[in-house]
Coordinates of C-alpha atoms in Angstrom, one line a residue:
X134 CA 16.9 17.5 -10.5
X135 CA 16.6 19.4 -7.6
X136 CA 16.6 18.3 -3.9
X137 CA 14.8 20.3 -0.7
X138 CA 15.2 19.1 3.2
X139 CA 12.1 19.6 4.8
X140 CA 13.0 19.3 8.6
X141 CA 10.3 19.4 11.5
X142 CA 11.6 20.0 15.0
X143 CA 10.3 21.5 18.2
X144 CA 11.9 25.5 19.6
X145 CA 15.0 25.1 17.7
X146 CA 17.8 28.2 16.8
X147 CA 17.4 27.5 13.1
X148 CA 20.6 29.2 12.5
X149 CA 22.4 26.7 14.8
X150 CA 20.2 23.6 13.5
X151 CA 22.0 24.1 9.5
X152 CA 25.3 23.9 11.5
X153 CA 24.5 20.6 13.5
X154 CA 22.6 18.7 10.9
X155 CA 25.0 19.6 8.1
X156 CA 22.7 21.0 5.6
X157 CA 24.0 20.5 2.2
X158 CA 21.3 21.2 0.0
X159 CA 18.0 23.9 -0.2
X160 CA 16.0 23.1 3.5
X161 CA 12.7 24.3 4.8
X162 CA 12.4 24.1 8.1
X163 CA 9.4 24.3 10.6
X164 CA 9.9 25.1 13.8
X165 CA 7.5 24.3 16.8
X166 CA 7.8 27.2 19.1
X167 CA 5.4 30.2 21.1
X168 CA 5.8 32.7 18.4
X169 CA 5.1 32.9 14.8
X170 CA 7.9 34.0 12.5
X171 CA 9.4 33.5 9.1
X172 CA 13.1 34.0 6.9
X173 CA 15.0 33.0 4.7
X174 CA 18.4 32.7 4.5
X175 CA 21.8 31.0 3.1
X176 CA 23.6 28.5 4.4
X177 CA 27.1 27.0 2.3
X178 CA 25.4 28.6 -0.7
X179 CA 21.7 26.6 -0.5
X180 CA 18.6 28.3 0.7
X181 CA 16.9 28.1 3.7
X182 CA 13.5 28.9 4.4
X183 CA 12.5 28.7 7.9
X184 CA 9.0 28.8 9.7
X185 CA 8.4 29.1 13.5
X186 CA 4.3 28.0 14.5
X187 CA 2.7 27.5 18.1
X188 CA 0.3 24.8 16.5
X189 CA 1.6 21.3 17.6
X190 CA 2.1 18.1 15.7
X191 CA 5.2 16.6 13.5
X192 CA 2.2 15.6 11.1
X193 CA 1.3 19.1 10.9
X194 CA 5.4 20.7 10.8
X195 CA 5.8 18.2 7.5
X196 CA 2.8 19.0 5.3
X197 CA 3.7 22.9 6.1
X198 CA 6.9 22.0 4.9
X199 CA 6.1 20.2 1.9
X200 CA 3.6 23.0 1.2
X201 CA 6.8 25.3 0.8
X202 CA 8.4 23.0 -1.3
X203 CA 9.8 23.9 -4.5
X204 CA 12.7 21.4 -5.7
X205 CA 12.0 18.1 -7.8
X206 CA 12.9 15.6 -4.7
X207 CA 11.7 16.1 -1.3
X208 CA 13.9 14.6 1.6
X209 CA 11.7 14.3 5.5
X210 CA 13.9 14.6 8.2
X211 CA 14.1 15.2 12.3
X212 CA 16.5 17.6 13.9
X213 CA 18.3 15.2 15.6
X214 CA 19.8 13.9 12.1
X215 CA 23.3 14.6 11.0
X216 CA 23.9 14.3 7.1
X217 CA 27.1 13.0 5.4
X218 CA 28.4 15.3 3.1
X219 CA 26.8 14.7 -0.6
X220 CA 23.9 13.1 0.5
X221 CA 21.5 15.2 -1.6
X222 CA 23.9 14.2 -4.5
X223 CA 23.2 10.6 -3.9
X224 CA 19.4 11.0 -3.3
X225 CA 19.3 12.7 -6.8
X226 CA 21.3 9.8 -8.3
X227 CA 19.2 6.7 -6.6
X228 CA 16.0 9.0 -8.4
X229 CA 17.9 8.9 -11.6
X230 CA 19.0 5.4 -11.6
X231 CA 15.5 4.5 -10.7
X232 CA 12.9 6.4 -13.0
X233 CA 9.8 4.5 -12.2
X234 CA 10.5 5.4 -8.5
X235 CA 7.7 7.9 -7.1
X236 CA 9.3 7.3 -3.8
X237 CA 12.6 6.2 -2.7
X238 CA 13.8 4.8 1.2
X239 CA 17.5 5.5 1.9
X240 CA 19.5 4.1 5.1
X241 CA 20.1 7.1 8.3
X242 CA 22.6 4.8 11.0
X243 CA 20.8 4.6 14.5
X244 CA 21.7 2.9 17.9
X245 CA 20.8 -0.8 17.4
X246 CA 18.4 -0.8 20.1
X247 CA 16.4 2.1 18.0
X248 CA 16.9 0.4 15.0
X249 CA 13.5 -0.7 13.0
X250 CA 15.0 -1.4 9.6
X251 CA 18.6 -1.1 7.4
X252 CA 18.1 -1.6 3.8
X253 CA 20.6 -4.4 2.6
X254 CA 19.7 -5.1 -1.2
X255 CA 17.8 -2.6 -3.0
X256 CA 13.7 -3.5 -3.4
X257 CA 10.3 -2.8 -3.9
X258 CA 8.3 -2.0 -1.2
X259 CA 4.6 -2.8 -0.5
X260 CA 1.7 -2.3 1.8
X261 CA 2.9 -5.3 3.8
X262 CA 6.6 -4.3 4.7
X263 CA 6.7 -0.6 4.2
X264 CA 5.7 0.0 8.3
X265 CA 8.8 -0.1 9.7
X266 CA 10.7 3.2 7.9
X267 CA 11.0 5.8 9.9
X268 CA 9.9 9.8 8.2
X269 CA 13.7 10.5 7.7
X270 CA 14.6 7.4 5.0
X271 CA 11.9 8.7 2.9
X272 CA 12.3 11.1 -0.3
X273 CA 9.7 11.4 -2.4
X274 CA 9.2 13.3 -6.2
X275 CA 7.2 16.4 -5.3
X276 CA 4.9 16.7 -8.5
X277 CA 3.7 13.3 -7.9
X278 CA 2.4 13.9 -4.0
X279 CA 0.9 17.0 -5.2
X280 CA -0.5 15.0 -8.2
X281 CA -2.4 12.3 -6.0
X282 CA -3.0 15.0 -3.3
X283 CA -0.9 13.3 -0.5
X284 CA 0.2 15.0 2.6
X285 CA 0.7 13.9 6.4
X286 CA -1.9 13.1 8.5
X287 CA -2.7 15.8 11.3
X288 CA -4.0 12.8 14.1
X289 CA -0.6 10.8 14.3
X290 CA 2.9 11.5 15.5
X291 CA 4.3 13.7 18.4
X292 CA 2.1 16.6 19.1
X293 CA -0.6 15.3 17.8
X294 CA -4.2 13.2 19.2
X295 CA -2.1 10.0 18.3
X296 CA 1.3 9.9 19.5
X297 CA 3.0 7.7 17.1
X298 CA 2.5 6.5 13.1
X299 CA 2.4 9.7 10.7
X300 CA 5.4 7.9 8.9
X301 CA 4.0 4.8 8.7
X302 CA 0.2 6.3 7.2
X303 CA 2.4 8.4 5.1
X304 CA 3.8 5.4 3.3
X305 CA 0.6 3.3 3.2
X306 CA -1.1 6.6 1.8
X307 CA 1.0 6.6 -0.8
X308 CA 0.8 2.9 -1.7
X309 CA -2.5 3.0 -1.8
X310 CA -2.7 5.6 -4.3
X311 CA -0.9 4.4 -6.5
X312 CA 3.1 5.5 -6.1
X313 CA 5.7 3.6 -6.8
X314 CA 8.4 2.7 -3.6
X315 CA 11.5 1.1 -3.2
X316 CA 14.1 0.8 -1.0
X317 CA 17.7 1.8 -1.8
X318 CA 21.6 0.5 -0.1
X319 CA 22.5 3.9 0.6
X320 CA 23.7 5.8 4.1
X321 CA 22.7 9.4 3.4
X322 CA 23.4 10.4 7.8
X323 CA 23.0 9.5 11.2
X324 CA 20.6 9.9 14.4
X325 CA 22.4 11.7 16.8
X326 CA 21.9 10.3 20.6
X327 CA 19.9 12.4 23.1
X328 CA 22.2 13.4 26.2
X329 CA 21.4 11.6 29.6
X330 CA 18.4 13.3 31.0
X331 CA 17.7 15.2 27.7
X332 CA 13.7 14.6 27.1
X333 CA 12.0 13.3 24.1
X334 CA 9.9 15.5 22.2
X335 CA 7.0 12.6 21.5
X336 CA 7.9 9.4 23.1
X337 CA 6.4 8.7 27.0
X338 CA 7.8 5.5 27.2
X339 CA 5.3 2.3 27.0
X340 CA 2.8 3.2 29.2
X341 CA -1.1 2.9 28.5
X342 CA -1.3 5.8 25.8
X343 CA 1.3 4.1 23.9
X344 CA 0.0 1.0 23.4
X345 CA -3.9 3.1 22.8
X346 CA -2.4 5.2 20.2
X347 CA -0.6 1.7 18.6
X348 CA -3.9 0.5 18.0
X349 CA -5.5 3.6 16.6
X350 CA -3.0 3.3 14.4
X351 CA -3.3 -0.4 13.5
X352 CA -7.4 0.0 13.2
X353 CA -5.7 2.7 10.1
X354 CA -3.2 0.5 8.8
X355 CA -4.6 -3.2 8.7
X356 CA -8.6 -3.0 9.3
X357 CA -9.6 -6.3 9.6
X358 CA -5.6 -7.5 10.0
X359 CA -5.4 -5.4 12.7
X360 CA -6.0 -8.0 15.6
X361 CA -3.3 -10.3 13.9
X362 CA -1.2 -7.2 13.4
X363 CA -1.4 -6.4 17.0
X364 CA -0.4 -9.7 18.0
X365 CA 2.5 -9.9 15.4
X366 CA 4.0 -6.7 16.9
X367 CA 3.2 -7.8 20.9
X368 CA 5.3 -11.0 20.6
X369 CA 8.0 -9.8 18.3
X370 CA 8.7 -6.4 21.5
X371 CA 7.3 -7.9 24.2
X372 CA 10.8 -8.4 25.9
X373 CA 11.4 -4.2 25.7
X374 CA 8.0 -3.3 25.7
X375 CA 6.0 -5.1 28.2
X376 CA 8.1 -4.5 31.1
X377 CA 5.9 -1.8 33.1
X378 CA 2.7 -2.7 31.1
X379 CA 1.9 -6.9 31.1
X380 CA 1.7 -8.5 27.8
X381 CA -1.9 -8.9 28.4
X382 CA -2.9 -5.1 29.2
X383 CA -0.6 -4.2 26.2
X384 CA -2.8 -6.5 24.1
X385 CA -6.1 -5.1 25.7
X386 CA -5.1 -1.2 24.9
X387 CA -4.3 -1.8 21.4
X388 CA -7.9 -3.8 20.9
X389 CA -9.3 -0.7 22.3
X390 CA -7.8 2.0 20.7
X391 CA -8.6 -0.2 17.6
X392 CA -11.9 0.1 18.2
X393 CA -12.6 3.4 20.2
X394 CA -10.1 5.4 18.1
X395 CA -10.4 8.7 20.6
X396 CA -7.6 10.4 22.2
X397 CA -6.5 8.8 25.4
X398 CA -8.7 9.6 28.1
X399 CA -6.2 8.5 31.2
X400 CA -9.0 7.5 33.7
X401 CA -9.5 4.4 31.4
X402 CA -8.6 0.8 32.9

């Protein structure tokens, strides 16, 4: 089997990015910038194709990615992930020790504070638990996304109408047709920290448009769940996320974007 990176970031030197991340396998890269360019070139002896585009949207950077894709596996990542050496080598493996897997979740180390899951025990994975991976734990067998037609959707994540959740559709996309996911003990890298002062490239902050865009998102994910959904995720993170924003409010904005489901106009109360 064969493995590609498929790496969305935002006006990166791509020649740089294979240095910092540690690229160790075949990568396509799409790169959000104010010009339009392509190459290709090596990097340790694996092939990199990389794609600058002034259209915005990680939703958008991944399916042009996986578009590109040639290899057996696909791997999603960020730019701000560093891999350990040999991690394509153990994504292969956890695909060949698990041949009814259409899609696999692997463990990336984060700050505990950014931390939304760690895989302890290797699982299956279903509509009900698979919200809280993030784009980079996921690898997926390319012939069967194409099979079942599944890409990224273009409203969610940074960039986008919807500033948050093209991970989490992703993975309910693909349950929902019909793949196969499960969750694997295995550290294939790390999130690198931002510096002091360096800016996000999607997250605001909990103000009004993030709690909106939450339930835009929930409306996608749960339907008729999504009120108990909503209040599920309000009392588990009220503590870190209802500092600025009242518990209430927060609660109101997601029960509107549930059922408005238009980008944020800001001049809403």
């Amino acid at each position: 089997m064969t493995l590609e990176l498929l790496v969305a970031c935002v006006a990166k030197d791509v020649h740089e990015l294979v240095k910092t991340m540690n690229i160790g396998s075949n990568a396509v890269i799409v790169n959000q910038k104010s010009d339009y360019a392509y190459e290709e070139f090596e990097y340790a002896g694996n092939r990199v194709k990389a794609l600058s585009m002034q259209e915005k949207g990680v939703g958008l950077s991944r399916t042009t990615a996986l578009q590109r894709a040639t290899a057996d596996i696909v791997l999603f990542s960020d730019e701000d992930i560093v891999y350990e050496n040999g991690y394509a080598e153990k994504v292969i493996q956890a695909f060949e020790e698990n041949p009814k897997a259409d899609v696999i979740l692997f463990n990336v180390k984060v700050e505990e504070a950014r931390r939304t899951y760690w895989i302890e025990n290797a699982k299956r994975v279903h509509r009900w638990n698979c919200g809280r991976y993030p784009a980079y734990s996921i690898a997926v067998r390319t012939k069967r996304l194409h099979e079942v037609g599944l890409t990224y959707h273009l409203w969610f994540g940074g960039g986008a109408l919807f500033s948050c959740g093209e991970d989490s559709m992703f993975l309910n996309d693909a349950l929902k047709l019909g793949l196969k996911m499960y969750a694997v003990p295995v550290t294939i890298g790390k999130e690198v920290a931002r510096s002091e002062g360096e800016a996000s490239t999607w997250f605001n902050g909990y103000n009004k448009k993030f709690f909106y865009d939450r339930g835009v998102l929930y409306h996608y994910l749960y339907g008729g769940l999504a009120p108990v959904m909503t209040l599920r995720f309000l009392l588990k993170n009220k503590g870190t996320m209802c500092k600025d924003i009242s518990y209430a409010e927060a609660k109101k904005l997601m029960k509107q974007g549930a059922k408005e489901r238009t980008p944020w106009n800001g001049d809403k109360e």
